[in-house]
Amino acid sequence: MTGTDHKKSDFDKMIESIQHELDTEAEATFSKKVLDECKNPRNIGRMEDPDGMGIITGPCGDTMEFFLRVEGKKITEIQFMTNGCAPTIACGSMATKMAVDKPIDDVSKITNNDLINALDGLPDENKHCAKLAVDTLQKAIENYLIDKGK
Ligand code: FES
């Protein structure tokens, strides 16, 4: 092993230990569901030519977008995008799971608390992330209904 390799390996160990510390901290702060949704976000992307689209920038400066495909009165496809924090990604991901294949009427009744409960809770300082996700989802529905003149 050369000196450089040795240094690199120390560096890798340091990164691993920092990562481990962060993971442990995250596990103590967030539910398993939040961690799973932000590590493997579902339905992330920007849909081409959606039937409905909502975009909101929250007071924290993060932006969220939701895109809907609607057939009849049902949301058949949904995607989200955000530049926000990890909990925001988890909120977007879970919100899409709660909305896909559901009637628009039911999805328009989803509240911040429904989303927080579906994620098995969020720390107080991240509850606004759920509000941003739900507000943006509702905005996409509202825009769809306005466009369709319904
Ligand atoms: Fe801004 Fe999460 S910190 S939405």
Tab-separated table of C-alpha atoms and ligand atoms in Angstrom:
chain	number	residue	atom	x	y	z
A	1	MET	CA	0.000	0.000	0.000
A	2	THR	CA	1.414	3.437	-0.902
A	3	GLY	CA	1.302	6.439	1.402
A	4	THR	CA	-1.447	7.963	-0.723
A	5	ASP	CA	-3.586	4.813	-0.484
A	6	HIS	CA	-3.075	4.805	3.264
A	7	LYS	CA	-4.202	8.445	3.540
A	8	LYS	CA	-7.198	7.772	1.334
A	9	SER	CA	-8.188	4.876	3.493
A	10	ASP	CA	-7.999	7.062	6.646
A	11	PHE	CA	-10.096	9.650	4.847
A	12	ASP	CA	-12.653	7.000	3.855
A	13	LYS	CA	-12.800	5.806	7.460
A	14	MET	CA	-13.385	9.365	8.642
A	15	ILE	CA	-16.200	9.839	6.103
A	16	GLU	CA	-17.724	6.503	7.134
A	17	SER	CA	-17.640	7.501	10.768
A	18	ILE	CA	-19.240	10.895	10.030
A	19	GLN	CA	-21.880	9.124	7.902
A	20	HIS	CA	-22.531	6.664	10.713
A	21	GLU	CA	-22.913	9.535	13.189
A	22	LEU	CA	-25.344	11.301	10.854
A	23	ASP	CA	-27.328	8.086	10.316
A	24	THR	CA	-27.535	7.493	14.067
A	25	GLU	CA	-28.657	11.089	14.624
A	26	ALA	CA	-31.228	10.805	11.820
A	27	GLU	CA	-32.570	7.529	13.265
A	28	ALA	CA	-33.014	9.208	16.645
A	29	THR	CA	-34.847	12.168	15.059
A	30	PHE	CA	-37.003	10.670	12.314
A	31	SER	CA	-39.372	7.696	12.042
A	32	LYS	CA	-38.390	4.680	9.941
A	33	LYS	CA	-40.999	5.738	7.370
A	34	VAL	CA	-39.510	9.233	6.998
A	35	LEU	CA	-36.024	7.758	6.558
A	36	ASP	CA	-37.272	5.230	4.009
A	37	GLU	CA	-39.206	7.825	1.961
A	38	CYS	CA	-36.282	10.238	1.855
A	39	LYS	CA	-33.707	7.553	1.035
A	40	ASN	CA	-35.928	5.958	-1.657
A	41	PRO	CA	-38.304	8.689	-2.794
A	42	ARG	CA	-41.262	7.432	-4.823
A	43	ASN	CA	-42.726	9.228	-7.816
A	44	ILE	CA	-40.023	11.890	-8.009
A	45	GLY	CA	-39.718	13.731	-11.330
A	46	ARG	CA	-41.283	16.346	-13.555
A	47	MET	CA	-44.097	14.871	-15.630
A	48	GLU	CA	-44.320	15.925	-19.288
A	49	ASP	CA	-47.602	17.567	-20.194
A	50	PRO	CA	-49.456	16.970	-16.895
A	51	ASP	CA	-53.214	17.489	-16.522
A	52	GLY	CA	-52.602	19.553	-13.384
A	53	MET	CA	-49.555	21.206	-11.858
A	54	GLY	CA	-48.908	23.128	-8.639
A	55	ILE	CA	-45.797	24.953	-7.498
A	56	ILE	CA	-45.296	26.692	-4.158
A	57	THR	CA	-42.268	28.214	-2.442
A	58	GLY	CA	-42.699	27.981	1.325
A	59	PRO	CA	-41.661	30.609	3.884
A	60	CYS	CA	-38.415	28.626	4.434
A	61	GLY	CA	-37.451	29.278	0.783
A	62	ASP	CA	-37.901	25.674	-0.372
A	63	THR	CA	-39.970	25.021	-3.469
A	64	MET	CA	-42.193	22.058	-4.196
A	65	GLU	CA	-43.932	21.023	-7.404
A	66	PHE	CA	-46.650	18.427	-7.980
A	67	PHE	CA	-47.772	17.039	-11.344
A	68	LEU	CA	-50.994	15.106	-11.915
A	69	ARG	CA	-52.406	12.847	-14.589
A	70	VAL	CA	-56.159	12.455	-14.213
A	71	GLU	CA	-58.520	9.986	-15.841
A	72	GLY	CA	-62.212	10.377	-15.135
A	73	LYS	CA	-62.263	11.534	-11.538
A	74	LYS	CA	-59.174	9.600	-10.480
A	75	ILE	CA	-55.511	10.594	-10.172
A	76	THR	CA	-53.802	7.869	-12.193
A	77	GLU	CA	-50.244	9.235	-12.073
A	78	ILE	CA	-48.505	11.739	-9.837
A	79	GLN	CA	-44.983	13.096	-9.508
A	80	PHE	CA	-43.281	15.651	-7.304
A	81	MET	CA	-40.043	17.623	-7.288
A	82	THR	CA	-38.428	19.720	-4.582
A	83	ASN	CA	-35.166	21.460	-3.761
A	84	GLY	CA	-36.008	21.126	-0.068
A	85	CYS	CA	-34.550	19.235	2.885
A	86	ALA	CA	-34.697	15.464	3.434
A	87	PRO	CA	-38.009	15.605	5.390
A	88	THR	CA	-39.524	17.603	2.522
A	89	ILE	CA	-38.574	14.815	0.122
A	90	ALA	CA	-40.163	12.291	2.500
A	91	CYS	CA	-43.340	14.412	2.649
A	92	GLY	CA	-43.538	14.714	-1.148
A	93	SER	CA	-42.955	11.004	-1.623
A	94	MET	CA	-45.570	9.945	0.946
A	95	ALA	CA	-48.091	12.476	-0.397
A	96	THR	CA	-47.810	10.933	-3.878
A	97	LYS	CA	-48.412	7.462	-2.406
A	98	MET	CA	-51.513	8.744	-0.613
A	99	ALA	CA	-52.864	10.293	-3.831
A	100	VAL	CA	-52.144	7.820	-6.622
A	101	ASP	CA	-55.113	5.772	-7.850
A	102	LYS	CA	-57.460	7.737	-5.579
A	103	PRO	CA	-60.499	9.847	-6.518
A	104	ILE	CA	-59.702	13.572	-6.699
A	105	ASP	CA	-62.490	14.264	-4.190
A	106	ASP	CA	-60.758	12.099	-1.574
A	107	VAL	CA	-57.272	13.479	-2.272
A	108	SER	CA	-58.506	17.047	-1.957
A	109	LYS	CA	-59.431	16.234	1.662
A	110	ILE	CA	-55.895	15.120	2.654
A	111	THR	CA	-54.577	17.366	5.457
A	112	ASN	CA	-51.135	18.098	6.897
A	113	ASN	CA	-51.985	15.886	9.867
A	114	ASP	CA	-52.982	12.978	7.597
A	115	LEU	CA	-49.560	13.209	5.953
A	116	ILE	CA	-47.716	13.528	9.260
A	117	ASN	CA	-49.613	10.494	10.601
A	118	ALA	CA	-48.819	8.480	7.456
A	119	LEU	CA	-45.129	9.213	8.106
A	120	ASP	CA	-45.479	8.097	11.766
A	121	GLY	CA	-44.809	11.665	12.888
A	122	LEU	CA	-42.385	14.494	12.168
A	123	PRO	CA	-40.344	16.646	14.570
A	124	ASP	CA	-42.058	19.989	15.309
A	125	GLU	CA	-39.462	21.905	13.302
A	126	ASN	CA	-40.330	19.848	10.187
A	127	LYS	CA	-44.112	20.038	10.375
A	128	HIS	CA	-44.055	22.944	7.905
A	129	CYS	CA	-42.510	20.537	5.337
A	130	ALA	CA	-45.762	18.508	5.452
A	131	LYS	CA	-47.767	21.709	5.034
A	132	LEU	CA	-45.714	22.668	1.970
A	133	ALA	CA	-46.287	19.222	0.412
A	134	VAL	CA	-50.043	19.173	1.092
A	135	ASP	CA	-50.538	22.800	0.011
A	136	THR	CA	-48.711	22.106	-3.268
A	137	LEU	CA	-50.670	18.912	-3.921
A	138	GLN	CA	-53.920	20.813	-3.307
A	139	LYS	CA	-52.718	23.622	-5.588
A	140	ALA	CA	-52.159	21.088	-8.406
A	141	ILE	CA	-55.715	19.783	-7.927
A	142	GLU	CA	-57.108	23.325	-7.818
A	143	ASN	CA	-55.275	24.244	-11.056
A	144	TYR	CA	-56.513	21.054	-12.725
A	145	LEU	CA	-60.106	21.846	-11.779
A	146	ILE	CA	-59.767	25.476	-12.943
A	147	ASP	CA	-58.251	24.370	-16.283
A	148	LYS	CA	-61.027	21.874	-16.829
A	149	GLY	CA	-63.639	24.457	-15.830
A	150	LYS	CA	-65.013	22.050	-13.198
B	1	FES	FE1	-38.311	23.997	3.984
B	1	FES	FE2	-38.571	21.442	4.789
B	1	FES	S1	-37.190	22.940	5.518
B	1	FES	S2	-39.878	22.590	3.524
